[in-house]
Each structure stands twice: as structure tokens, then as C-alpha cells.
Short mmCIF file of C-alpha atoms and ligand atoms in Angstrom, two decimals:
data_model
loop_
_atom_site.label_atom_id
_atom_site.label_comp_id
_atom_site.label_asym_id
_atom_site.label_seq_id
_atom_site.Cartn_x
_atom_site.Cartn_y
_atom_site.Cartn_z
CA UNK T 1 -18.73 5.40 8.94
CA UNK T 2 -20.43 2.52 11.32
CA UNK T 3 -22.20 -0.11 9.49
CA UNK T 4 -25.96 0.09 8.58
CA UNK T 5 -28.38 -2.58 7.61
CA UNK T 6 -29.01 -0.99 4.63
CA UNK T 7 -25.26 -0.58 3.77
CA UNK T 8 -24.23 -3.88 1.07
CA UNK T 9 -22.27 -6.26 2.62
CA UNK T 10 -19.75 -8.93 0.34
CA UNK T 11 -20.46 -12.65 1.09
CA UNK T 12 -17.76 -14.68 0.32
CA UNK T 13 -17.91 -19.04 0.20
CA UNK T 14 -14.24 -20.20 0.06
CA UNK T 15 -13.56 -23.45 -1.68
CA UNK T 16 -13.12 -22.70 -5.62
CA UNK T 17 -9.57 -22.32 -7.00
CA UNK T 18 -9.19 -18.96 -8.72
CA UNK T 19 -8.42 -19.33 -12.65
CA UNK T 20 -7.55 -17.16 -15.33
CA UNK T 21 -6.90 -13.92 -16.56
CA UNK T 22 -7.93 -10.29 -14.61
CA UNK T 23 -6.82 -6.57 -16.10
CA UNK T 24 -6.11 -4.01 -13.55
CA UNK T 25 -7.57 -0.45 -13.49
CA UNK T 26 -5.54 2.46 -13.31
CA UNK T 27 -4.05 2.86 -10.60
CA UNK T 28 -6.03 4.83 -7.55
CA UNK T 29 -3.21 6.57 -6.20
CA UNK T 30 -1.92 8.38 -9.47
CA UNK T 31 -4.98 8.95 -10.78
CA UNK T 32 -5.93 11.42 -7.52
CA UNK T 33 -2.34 13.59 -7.83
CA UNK T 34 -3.01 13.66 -11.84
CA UNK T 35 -6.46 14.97 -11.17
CA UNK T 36 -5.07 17.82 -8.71
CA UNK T 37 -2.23 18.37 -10.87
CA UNK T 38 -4.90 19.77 -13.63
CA UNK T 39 -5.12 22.74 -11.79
CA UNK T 40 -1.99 23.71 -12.44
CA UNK T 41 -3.26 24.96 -15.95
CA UNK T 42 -6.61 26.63 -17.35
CA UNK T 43 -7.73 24.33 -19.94
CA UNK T 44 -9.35 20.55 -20.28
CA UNK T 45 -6.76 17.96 -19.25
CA UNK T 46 -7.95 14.17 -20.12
CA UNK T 47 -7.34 11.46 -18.54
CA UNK T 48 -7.57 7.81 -19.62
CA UNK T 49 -7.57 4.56 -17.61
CA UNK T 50 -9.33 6.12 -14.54
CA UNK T 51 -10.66 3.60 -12.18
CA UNK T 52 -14.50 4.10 -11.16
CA UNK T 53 -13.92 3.89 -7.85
CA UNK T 54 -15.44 6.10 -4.95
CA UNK T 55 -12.19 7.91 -4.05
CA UNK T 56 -11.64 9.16 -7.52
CA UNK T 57 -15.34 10.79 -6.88
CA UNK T 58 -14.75 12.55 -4.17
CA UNK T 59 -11.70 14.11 -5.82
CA UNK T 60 -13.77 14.97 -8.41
CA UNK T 61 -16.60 16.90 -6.40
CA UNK T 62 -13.00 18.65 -4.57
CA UNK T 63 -12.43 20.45 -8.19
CA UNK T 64 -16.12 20.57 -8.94
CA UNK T 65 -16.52 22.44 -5.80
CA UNK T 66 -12.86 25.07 -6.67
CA UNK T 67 -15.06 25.14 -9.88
CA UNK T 68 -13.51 23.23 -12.49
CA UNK T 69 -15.74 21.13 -14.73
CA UNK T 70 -15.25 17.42 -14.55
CA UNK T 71 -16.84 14.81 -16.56
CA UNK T 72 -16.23 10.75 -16.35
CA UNK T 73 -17.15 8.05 -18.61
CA UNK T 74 -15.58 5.08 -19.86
CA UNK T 75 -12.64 5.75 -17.82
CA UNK T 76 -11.82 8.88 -19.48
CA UNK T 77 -12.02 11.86 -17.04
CA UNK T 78 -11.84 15.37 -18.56
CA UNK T 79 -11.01 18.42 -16.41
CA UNK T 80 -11.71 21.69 -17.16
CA UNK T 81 -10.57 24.42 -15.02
CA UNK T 82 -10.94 27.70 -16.69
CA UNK T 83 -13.77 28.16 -14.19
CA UNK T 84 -11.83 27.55 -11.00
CA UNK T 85 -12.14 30.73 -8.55
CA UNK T 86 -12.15 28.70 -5.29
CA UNK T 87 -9.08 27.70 -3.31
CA UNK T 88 -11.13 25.66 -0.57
CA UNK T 89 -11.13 22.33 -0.04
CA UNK T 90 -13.75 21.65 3.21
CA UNK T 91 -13.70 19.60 5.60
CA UNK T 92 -16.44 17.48 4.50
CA UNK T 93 -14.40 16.07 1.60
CA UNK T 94 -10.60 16.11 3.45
CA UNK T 95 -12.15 14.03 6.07
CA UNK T 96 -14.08 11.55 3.79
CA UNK T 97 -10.23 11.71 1.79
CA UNK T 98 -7.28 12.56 2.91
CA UNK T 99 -5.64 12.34 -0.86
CA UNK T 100 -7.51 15.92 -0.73
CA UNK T 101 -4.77 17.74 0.59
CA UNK T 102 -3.03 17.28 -3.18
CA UNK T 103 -4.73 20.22 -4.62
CA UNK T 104 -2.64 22.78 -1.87
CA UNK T 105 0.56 22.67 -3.96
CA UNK T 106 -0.86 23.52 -7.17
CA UNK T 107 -3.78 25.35 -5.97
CA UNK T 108 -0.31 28.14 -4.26
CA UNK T 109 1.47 27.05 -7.38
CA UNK T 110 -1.23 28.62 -9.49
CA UNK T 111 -3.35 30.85 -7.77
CA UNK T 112 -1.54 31.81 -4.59
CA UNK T 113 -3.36 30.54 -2.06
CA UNK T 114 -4.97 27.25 -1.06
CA UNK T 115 -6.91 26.49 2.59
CA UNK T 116 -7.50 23.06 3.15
CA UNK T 117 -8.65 21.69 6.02
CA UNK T 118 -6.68 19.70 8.32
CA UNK T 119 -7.50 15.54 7.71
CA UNK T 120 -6.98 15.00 11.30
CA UNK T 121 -6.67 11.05 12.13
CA UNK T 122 -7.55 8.34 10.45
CA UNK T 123 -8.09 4.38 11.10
CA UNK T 124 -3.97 4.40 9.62
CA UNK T 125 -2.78 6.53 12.73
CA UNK T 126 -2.31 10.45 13.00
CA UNK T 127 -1.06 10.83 9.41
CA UNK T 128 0.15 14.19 9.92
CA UNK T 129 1.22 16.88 7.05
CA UNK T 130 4.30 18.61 8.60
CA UNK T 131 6.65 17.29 5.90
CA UNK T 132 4.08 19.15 2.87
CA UNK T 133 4.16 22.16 5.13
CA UNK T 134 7.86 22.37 5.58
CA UNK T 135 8.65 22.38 2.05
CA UNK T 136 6.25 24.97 1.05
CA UNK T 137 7.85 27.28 3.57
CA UNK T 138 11.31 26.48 2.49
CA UNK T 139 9.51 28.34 -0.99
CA UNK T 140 8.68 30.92 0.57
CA UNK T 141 4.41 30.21 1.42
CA UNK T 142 3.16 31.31 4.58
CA UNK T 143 1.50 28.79 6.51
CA UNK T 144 -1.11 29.70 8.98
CA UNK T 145 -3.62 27.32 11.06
CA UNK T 146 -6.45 27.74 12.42
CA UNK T 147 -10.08 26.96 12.86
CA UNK T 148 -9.34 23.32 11.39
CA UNK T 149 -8.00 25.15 8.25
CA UNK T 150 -4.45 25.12 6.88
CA UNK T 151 -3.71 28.12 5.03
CA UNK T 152 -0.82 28.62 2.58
CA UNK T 153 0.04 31.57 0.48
CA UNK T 154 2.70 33.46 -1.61
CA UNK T 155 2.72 35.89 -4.15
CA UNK T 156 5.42 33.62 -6.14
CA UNK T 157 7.07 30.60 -4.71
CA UNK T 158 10.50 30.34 -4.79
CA UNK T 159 12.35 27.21 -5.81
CA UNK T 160 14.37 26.06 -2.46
CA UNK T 161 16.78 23.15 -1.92
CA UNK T 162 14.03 20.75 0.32
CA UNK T 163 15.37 18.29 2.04
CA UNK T 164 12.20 15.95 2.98
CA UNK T 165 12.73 14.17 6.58
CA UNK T 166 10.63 11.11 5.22
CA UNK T 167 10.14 10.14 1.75
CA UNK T 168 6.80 10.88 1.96
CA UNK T 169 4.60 10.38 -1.05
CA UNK T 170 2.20 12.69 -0.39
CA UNK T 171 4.46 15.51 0.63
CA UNK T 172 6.79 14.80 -2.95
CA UNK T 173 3.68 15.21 -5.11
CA UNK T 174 2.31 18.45 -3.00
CA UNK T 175 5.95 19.99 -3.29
CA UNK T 176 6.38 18.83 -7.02
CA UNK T 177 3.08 20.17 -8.39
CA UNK T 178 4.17 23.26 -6.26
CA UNK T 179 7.59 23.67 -7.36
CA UNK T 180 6.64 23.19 -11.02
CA UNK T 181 5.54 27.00 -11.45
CA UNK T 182 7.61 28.20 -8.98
CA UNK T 183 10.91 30.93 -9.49
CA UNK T 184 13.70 29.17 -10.29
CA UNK T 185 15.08 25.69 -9.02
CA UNK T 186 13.79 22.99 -6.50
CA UNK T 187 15.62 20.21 -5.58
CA UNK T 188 13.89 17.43 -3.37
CA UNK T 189 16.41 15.73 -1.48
CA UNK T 190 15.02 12.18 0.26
CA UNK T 191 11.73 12.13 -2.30
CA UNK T 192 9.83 9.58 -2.50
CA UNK T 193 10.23 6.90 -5.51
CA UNK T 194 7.14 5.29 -5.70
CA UNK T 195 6.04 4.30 -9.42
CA UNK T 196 3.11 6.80 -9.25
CA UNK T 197 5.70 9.71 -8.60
CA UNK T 198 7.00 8.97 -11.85
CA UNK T 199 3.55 8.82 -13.31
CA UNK T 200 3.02 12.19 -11.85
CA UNK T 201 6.18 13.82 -13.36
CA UNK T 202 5.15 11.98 -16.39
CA UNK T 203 2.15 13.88 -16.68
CA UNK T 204 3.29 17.26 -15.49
CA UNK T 205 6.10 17.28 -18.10
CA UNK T 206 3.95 16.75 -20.74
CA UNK T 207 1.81 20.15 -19.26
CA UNK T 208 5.40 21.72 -19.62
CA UNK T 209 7.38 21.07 -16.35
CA UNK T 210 11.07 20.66 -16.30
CA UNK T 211 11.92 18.30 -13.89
CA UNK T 212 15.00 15.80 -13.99
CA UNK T 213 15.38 12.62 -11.54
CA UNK T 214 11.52 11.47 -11.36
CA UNK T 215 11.96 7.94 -9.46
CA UNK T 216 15.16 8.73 -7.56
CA UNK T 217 15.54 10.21 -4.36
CA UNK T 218 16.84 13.50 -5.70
CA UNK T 219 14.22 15.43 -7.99
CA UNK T 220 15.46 18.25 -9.70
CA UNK T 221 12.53 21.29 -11.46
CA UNK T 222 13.21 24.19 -12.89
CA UNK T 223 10.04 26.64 -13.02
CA UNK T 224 8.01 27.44 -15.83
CA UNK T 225 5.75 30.60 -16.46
CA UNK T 226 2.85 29.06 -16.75
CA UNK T 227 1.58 24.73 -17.70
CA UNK T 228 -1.12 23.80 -20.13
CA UNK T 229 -3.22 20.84 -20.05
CA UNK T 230 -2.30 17.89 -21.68
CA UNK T 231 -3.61 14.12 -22.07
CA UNK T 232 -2.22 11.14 -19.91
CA UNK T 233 -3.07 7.36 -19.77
CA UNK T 234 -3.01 6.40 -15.97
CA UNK T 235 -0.60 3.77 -15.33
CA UNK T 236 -1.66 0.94 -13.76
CA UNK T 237 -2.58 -0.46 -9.96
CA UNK T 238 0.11 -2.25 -8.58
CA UNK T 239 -1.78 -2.81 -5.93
CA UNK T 240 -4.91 -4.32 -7.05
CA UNK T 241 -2.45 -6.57 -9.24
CA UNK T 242 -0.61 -7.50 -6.12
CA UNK T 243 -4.19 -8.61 -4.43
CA UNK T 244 -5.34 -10.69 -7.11
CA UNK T 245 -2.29 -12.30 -7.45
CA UNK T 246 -2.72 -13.27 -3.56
CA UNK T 247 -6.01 -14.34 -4.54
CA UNK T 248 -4.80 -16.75 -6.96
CA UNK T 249 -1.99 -18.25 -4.76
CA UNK T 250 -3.90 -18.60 -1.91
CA UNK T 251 -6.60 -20.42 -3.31
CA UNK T 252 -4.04 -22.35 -5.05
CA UNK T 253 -5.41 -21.57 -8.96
CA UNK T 254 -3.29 -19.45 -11.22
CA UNK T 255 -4.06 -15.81 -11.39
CA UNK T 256 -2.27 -13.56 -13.99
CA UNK T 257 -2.98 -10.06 -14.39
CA UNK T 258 -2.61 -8.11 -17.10
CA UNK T 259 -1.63 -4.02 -17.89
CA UNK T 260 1.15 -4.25 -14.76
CA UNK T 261 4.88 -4.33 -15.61
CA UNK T 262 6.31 -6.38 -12.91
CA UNK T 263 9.10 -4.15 -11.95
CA UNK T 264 7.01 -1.98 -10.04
CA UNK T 265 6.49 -5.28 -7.41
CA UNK T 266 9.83 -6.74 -7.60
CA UNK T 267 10.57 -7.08 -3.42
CA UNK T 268 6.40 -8.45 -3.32
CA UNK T 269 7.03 -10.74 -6.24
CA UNK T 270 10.47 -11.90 -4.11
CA UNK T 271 8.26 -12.68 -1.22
CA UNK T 272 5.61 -14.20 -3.05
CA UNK T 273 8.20 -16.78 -4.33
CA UNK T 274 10.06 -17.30 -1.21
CA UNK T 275 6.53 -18.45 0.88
CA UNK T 276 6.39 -20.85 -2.26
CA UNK T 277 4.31 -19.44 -4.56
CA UNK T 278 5.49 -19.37 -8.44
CA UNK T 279 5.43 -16.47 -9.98
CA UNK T 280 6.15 -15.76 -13.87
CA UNK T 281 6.69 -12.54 -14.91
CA UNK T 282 5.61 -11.11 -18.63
CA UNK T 283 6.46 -7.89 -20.57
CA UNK T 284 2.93 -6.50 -18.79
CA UNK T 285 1.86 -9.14 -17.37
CA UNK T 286 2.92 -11.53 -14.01
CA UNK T 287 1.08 -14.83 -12.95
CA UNK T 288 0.45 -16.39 -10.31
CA UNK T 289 0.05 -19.94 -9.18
CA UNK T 290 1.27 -22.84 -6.58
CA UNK T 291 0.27 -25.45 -4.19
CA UNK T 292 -1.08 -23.43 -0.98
CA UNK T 293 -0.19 -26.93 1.32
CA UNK T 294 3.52 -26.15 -0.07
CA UNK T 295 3.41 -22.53 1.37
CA UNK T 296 6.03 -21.68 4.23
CA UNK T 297 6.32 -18.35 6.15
CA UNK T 298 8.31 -15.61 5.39
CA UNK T 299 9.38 -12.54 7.59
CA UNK T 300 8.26 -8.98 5.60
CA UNK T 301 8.95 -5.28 6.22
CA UNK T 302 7.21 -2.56 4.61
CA UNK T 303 9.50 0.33 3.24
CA UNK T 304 8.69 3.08 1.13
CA UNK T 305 9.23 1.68 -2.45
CA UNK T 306 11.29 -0.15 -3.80
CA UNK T 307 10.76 -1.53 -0.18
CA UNK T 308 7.81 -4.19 0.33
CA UNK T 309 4.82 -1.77 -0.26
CA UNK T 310 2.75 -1.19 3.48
CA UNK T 311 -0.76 -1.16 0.63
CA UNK T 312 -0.18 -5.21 0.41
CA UNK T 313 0.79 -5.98 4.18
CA UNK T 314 -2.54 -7.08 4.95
CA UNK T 315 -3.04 -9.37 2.08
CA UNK T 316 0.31 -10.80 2.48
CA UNK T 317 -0.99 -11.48 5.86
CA UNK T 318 -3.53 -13.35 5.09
CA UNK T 319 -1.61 -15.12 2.60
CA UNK T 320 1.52 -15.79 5.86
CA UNK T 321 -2.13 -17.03 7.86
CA UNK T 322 -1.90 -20.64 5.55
CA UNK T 323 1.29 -20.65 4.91
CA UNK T 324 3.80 -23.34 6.94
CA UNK T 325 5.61 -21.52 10.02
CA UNK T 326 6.01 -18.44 11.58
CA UNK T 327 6.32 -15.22 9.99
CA UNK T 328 7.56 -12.03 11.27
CA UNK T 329 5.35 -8.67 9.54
CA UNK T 330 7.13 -5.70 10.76
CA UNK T 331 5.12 -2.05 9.82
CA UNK T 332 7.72 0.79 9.39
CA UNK T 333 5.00 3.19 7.34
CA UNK T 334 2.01 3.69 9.14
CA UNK T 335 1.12 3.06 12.68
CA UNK T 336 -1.99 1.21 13.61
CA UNK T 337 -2.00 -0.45 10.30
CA UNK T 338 -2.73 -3.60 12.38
CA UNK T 339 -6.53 -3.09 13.12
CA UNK T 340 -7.64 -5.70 10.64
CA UNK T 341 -5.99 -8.38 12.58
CA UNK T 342 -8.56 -8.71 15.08
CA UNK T 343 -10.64 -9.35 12.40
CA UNK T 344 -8.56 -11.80 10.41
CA UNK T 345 -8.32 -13.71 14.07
CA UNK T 346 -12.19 -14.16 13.91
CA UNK T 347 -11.54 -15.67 10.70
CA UNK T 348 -8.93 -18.17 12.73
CA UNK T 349 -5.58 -16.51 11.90
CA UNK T 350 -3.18 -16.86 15.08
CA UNK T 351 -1.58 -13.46 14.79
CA UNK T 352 0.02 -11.41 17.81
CA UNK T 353 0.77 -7.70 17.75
CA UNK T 354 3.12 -5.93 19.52
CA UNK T 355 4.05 -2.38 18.48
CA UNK T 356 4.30 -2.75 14.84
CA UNK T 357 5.15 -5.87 14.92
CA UNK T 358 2.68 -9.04 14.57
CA UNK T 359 3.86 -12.88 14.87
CA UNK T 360 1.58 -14.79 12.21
CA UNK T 361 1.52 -18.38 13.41
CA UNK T 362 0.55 -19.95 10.17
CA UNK T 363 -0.73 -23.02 9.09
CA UNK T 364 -4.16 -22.81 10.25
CA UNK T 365 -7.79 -23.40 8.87
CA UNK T 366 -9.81 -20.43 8.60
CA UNK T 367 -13.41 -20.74 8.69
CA UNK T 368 -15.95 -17.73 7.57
CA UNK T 369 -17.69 -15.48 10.12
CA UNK T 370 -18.94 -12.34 10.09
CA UNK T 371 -16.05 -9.31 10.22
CA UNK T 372 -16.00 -5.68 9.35
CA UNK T 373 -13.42 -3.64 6.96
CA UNK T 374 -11.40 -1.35 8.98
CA UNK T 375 -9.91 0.51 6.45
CA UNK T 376 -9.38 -0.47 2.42
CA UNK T 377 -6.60 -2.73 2.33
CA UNK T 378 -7.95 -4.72 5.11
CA UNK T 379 -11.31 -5.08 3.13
CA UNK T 380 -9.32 -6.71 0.52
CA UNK T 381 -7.33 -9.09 2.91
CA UNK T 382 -10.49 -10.24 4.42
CA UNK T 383 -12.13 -10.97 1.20
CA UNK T 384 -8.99 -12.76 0.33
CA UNK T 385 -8.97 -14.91 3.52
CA UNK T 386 -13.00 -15.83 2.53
CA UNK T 387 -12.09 -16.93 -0.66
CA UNK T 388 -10.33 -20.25 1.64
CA UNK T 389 -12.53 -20.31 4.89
CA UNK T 390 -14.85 -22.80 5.15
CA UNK T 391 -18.35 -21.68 5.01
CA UNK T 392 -19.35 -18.35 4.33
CA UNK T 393 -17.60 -15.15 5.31
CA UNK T 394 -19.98 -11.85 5.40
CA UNK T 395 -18.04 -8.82 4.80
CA UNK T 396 -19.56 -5.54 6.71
CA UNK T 397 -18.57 -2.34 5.82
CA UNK T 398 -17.55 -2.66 2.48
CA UNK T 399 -17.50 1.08 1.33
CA UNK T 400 -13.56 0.96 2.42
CA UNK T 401 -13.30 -1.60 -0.55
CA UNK T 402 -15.22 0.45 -2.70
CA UNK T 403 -12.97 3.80 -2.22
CA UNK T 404 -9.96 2.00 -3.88
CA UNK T 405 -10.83 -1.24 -5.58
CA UNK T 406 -13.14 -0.83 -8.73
CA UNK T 407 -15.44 -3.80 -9.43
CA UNK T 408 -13.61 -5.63 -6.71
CA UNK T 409 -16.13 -8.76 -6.46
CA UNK T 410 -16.90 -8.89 -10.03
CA UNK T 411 -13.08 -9.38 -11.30
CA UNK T 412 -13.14 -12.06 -8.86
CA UNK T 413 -16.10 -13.80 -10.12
CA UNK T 414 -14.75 -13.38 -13.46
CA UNK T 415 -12.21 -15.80 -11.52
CA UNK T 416 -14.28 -17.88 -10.34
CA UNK T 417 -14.45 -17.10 -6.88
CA UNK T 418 -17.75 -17.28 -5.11
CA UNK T 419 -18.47 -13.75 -3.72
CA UNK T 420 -21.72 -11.56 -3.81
CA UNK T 421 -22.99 -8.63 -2.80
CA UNK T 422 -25.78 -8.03 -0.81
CA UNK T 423 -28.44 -5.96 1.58
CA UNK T 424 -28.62 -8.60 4.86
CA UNK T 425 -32.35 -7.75 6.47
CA UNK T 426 -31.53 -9.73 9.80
CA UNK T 427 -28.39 -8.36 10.41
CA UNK T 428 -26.61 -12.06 10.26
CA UNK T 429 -24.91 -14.70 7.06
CA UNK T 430 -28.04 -15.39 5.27
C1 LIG V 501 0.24 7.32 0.01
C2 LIG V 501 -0.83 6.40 -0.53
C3 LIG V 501 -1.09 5.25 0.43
C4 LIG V 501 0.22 4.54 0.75
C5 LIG V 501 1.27 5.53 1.23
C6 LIG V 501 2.62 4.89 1.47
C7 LIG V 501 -2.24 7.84 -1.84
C8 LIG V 501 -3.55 8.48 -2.01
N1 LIG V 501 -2.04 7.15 -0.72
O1 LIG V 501 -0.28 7.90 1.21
O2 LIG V 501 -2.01 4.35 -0.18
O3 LIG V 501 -0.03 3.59 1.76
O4 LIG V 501 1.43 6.58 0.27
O5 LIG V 501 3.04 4.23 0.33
O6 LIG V 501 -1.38 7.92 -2.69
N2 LIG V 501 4.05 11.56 7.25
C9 LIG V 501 4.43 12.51 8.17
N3 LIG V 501 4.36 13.82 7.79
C10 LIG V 501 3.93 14.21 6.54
C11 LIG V 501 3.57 13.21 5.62
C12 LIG V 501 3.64 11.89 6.00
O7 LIG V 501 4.79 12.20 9.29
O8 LIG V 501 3.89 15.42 6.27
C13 LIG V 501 4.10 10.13 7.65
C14 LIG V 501 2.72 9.49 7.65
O9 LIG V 501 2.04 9.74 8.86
C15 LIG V 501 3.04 8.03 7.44
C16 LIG V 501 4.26 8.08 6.53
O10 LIG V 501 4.80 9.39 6.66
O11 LIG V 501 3.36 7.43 8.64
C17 LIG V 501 3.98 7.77 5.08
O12 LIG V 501 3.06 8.71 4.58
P1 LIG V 501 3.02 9.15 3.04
O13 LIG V 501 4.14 8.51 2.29
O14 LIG V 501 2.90 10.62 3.00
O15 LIG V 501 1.67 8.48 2.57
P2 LIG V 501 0.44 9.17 1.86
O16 LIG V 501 0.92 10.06 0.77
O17 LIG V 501 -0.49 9.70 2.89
#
């Protein structure tokens, strides 16, 4: 979406240290896969913790539009699907998110059919969906293409022995919620691990799934007849933990967030500590704090989890942009997650790419400017490099921040930081 004048825009002063005590939300990427997964029964499933945030809106009008009934307050979300008769998700709403494509496995699961349409690129790189695809016709669906459309039916999956080529995340939940109704057993070989996998089993299990080995690479179900709904508290955003504890580091304050259990960032939290920072770690809780002068680089690989988690390269980045020395920030999950860096340059970063590799030359003063958000994570980093520029930093294109983040500039007010938003008339820092 290209920036418009009318579109809000964050304006960050750096300076202020950032103080005291910030809750996460639930986190963004379980709550989407629990919503889809409440198709996999006709009843009202409720969920609590849901972050208001834009994504989890758009997966809302994807059931409103199969027909289900969704209502969201207070971060409760309720989802009835008794009314569901369509198996379409459009293009309109794929495109805008590609978490979309998480209603195919239990829209075949249930129903028998799903067409989705195809999410095509995105500013991440051609995040493709062969790995989904393979798996559902290792249990039995047909897949067909065409017109933009994926279509996938079968009378009655079959549960298969999958053997995913990448632990993708994506493809584990699609297959899971897929494999939960299916005939027989499914074993996922190579699954994915991440924390919001588990959450995902969590919640399926308690609508009646049998499924053994949620957060190892081997996931074992055994198919049911038929799920109900059932009520699930959404665990919480390791994510948005991990970027306000940069927040706090980096403007050399102390940060601690609360409703995270720090397992679920161990390899960050290592980092974190090696570039200097200290880090203390509660039951559900992990703070934050250190002397950003003292900061020194540190070379960091994303991996699919436990590995160091690609969603916080970009902060980390900005965090390696101060810090002491040169730091190596190698990619392995998504190609062309680099496209902020540009950005963080205009900012004063010394930073070189090559391939998915970039060379952070640390050490340096940033000073605000005007840059845009190229995708969500980048947002964040570039509100987080702000927060220490000198002068003001005017952040364009902000509705990346607002599909995963949920009262992003707020929390860090409640900090202390010095951030607002804002309609800019003249199209320059006010
Ligand atoms: C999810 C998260 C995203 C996170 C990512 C990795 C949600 C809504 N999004 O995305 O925030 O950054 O996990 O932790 O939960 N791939 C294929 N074929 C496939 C599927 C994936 O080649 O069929 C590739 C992708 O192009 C990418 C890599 O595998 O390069 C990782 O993708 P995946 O783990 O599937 O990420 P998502 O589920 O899309």
C-alpha cells in the first residue's frame, strides 16, 4: 500500500531512557491459526487474550465471509461457525494476509474442500506454499490450480507419514488442523517447534484432537470423528516482548515485560546478554536494562525456533547499529528480509548487504529523518532506532506496525518514550 497524506504517520524524538513495566498482548501469530482452527467444529469457540490488531481483523472478515459469526471485545473473540457454507477465501483478503491460507487445512478437514487463493509475493520474498500442498496430497486431497485459486479436496483425508522438507510453520499448522479429523494416523516428520505450534495443539486438544509430540520435530495425531469448540487463553507475544525489551536496552532504561515466560526467547535473551545488555529473567516475566556505551557487536543467525527468531532480526539490528564493533546478521528464513536496511541507513546505520548477509558497522550516531515501514518488523526496528536518534524521526507507512503490534506507540509512552501519532499536511517532520 504506498503512503498517503492522509495515512498517520509515528513521530518519534529520541533522547528519554525507557522505564518500567509493559504487558504483552497475545501473541499475533497463534491467535490467527486458533481462529482458523474454529472451523474445525460447529459451535462458538472463545478466545481470550486476543490482540486488537489489524491482522487479527482481517482473519476475522476471512470466517465472516465462509459465514461464521465473529464477535471481539475486550480481547475476547467468540466464533461461531454453525453458519459456515463457504469454503472461499478471495484474493482480496490472502493478499492483504497471507496467514489466510490457515483456514485450507481445516476448511478439507471439515468440509472437504477449501479454494484459497494463491498469496503470491510479498515484501518477505516469494513465500511459496509447496510444503502445505505436499502434505495434503500425501492425505490423499487433490490439489488443483488455477485462475489464481488453489483448490484442495477429498472426500476423507487419510492420515500419511509427512515428512516436511522445511520446518515450516505455516505448513505444520495447515497439516495439523488437517490431520486432526483425518482417517487414522499422521506423523509430521521435520515440524516446526515454534511456541505457537504448541499453543495450537494446545487448543485443538482441548476441541478433542489426539496428538502426541506438540513442540518437537516429530508430531504424532490420531483422527477423531468429529471436534467441538472449546475456550483457549492466547499465549503470549514473544515477539512484541522481544521489541520492547530492545527498546529498553537501547535507550539504556530498564524495560521488563510481563505475561512472557522467558523460555520461549532463550537464544534472543543469549544475544541480548552477549552485546552487553543484562537481562533478568522471572517466572513470566524478563527485564531488561544496561549501559548502551557498554554495548559490543555480536554475530546472529536466524533459525526456525529454538534458533534466533527471523521476527526480531531487524530490531536486533538496530540494536547491533550502537553497539561497539562489527556484527555479522546472517538471514536463513526469508529472503529479502533486508529491505528495511536502506531505511535504517537514512537513519545513519552503516550496514552492507550481500545475499543474506549484512555487515552492521556499529557504533554510530543515528539522527532522525524521515523513512517508510517496509514490512512489520521493520516498522518496529525503525521506531526503535527513533527512540535514540537525535531529532525527530517521522515514521511513514505505519499500517505494517499496525497489522501485528497492538497499541504499539502507546505501550511505549507508557515508557516514557516520546512518540506520537499523527496526519502530516505538508508531507514533511512537522
Ligand atoms: C510464520 C510467521 C512469521 C514468521 C515465520 C517464521 C505467522 C502468521 N507468521 O510465517 O511471522 O516470520 O513463521 O518464523 O505465523 N516456505 C516454503 N514453502 C512452504 C512454506 C514455507 O518454501 O510451503 C518457506 C518460506 O518461503 C520461508 C520459510 O519457508 O522462506 C519459512 O516460512 P514459514 O515457516 O512457513 O513461515 P510462515 O508460516 O509464512
Amino acid at each position: 500500500m504506498p503512503d498517503h497524506p492522509a495515512e498517520p504517520r509515528l513521530l518519534v524524538r529520541g533522547g528519554p531512557e525507557l522505564r518500567g513495566q509493559v504487558s504483552v498482548s497475545g501473541a499475533k501469530n497463534s491467535a490467527l491459526k486458533l481462529m482458523a482452527a474454529s472451523l474445525l467444529a460447529s459451535g462458538v469457540s472463545v478466545l481470550h487474550n486476543v490482540p486488537d490488531i489489524q491482522d487479527v481483523g482481517t482473519m476475522k472478515e476471512v470466517l465472516e465471509h465462509l459465514g461464521a459469526v465473529v464477535q471481539f471485545s475486550d480481547a475476547t473473540l467468540t466464533v461461531d461457525t454453525r453458519a459456515v457454507r463457504s469454503h472461499v477465501a478471495p484474493y482480496e483478503l490472502v493478499q492483504r494476509m497471507r496467514a489466510s491460507i490457515q483456514i485450507m487445512g481445516p476448511l478439507v478437514a471439515r468440509f472437504g474442500h477449501a479454494r484459497v487463493a494463491m498469496p503470491g509475493g510479498c515484501n518477505l520474498g516469494p513465500r511459496k506454499i509447496d510444503i502445505h500442498l505436499r502434505g495434503l496430497t500425501d492425505m490423499g486431497a487433490v490439489v488443483d490450480s488455477e485462475h489464481g485459486f488453489v483448490e484442495v479436496s477429498a472426500k476423507k483425508l487419510k492420515g500419511a507419514s509427512v515428512f516436511l522438507d522445511y520446518p515450516s510453520v505455516g505448513a505444520t499448522e495447515n497439516l495439523l488442523m488437517a490431520a486432526v479429523l483425518a482417517d487414522g494416523v499422521t506423523v509430521l516428520e521435520n515440524a516446526a517447534r515454534e511456541p505457537e505450534i504448541v499453543d495450537l495443539c494446545k487448543f485443538l486438544m482441548s476441541m478433542g484432537a489426539e496428538i502426541e509430540g506438540a513442540g518437537s520435530s516429530t508430531i504424532r495425531v490420531t483422527g477423531v470423528e468429529e471436534m467441538v469448540s472449546a475456550e483457549h487463553t492466547v499465549l503470549g507475544d514473544r515477539i512484541e516482548a522481544g521489541t520492547f525489551l530492545i527498546a529498553g536496552a537501547l535507550t539504556g532504561g530498564e524495560v521488563e515485560v510481563n505475561g512472557i515466560h522467558p523460555h520461549v526467547l532463550e537464544l534472543f535473551l543469549s544475544k541480548l546478554r552477549s552485546a552487553g545488555v543484562q537481562v533478568q529473567e522471572g517466572t513470566r516475566s524478563i527485564k531488561a536494562s544496561g549501559d548502551p556505551r557498554t554495548y559490543r557487536a555480536v554475530d546472529v543467525a536466524t533459525l526456525p525456533f529454538p534458533g534466533f527468531p527471523t521476527d526480531l532480526q531487524a530490531q536486533m539490528m538496530t540494536l547491533l547499529s550502537v553497539a561497539d564493533g562489527v556484527s555479522l546478521v546472517t538471514e536463513n528464513v526469508f529472503e529479502q528480509r533486508f529491505g528495511f536496511v536502506d531505511e535504517l541507513i537514512r537513519l545513519g546505520a552503516d550496514i552492507r548487504v550481500d545475499g543474506n548477509h549484512a555487515v552492521v558497522t556499529g557504533g554510530r550516531a543515528l539522527t532522525g529523518a524521515i523513512v517508510r515501514c517496509p514490512d512489520l518488523r521493520a516498522g518496529a526496528a525503525l521506531a526503535l532506532a527513533g527512540l535514540v536518534a537525535e531529532g525527530c524521526t517521522e515514521l511513514r507507512e505505519i499500517h505494517h506496525i499496525d497489522r501485528g503490534y497492538e497499541r504499539f506507540e502507546e505501550k511505549l509512552r507508557s515508557l516514557g518514550a516520546d512518540i506520537e501519532r499523527s496526519v502530516v499536511e505538508d508531507g514533511g517532520l512537522v
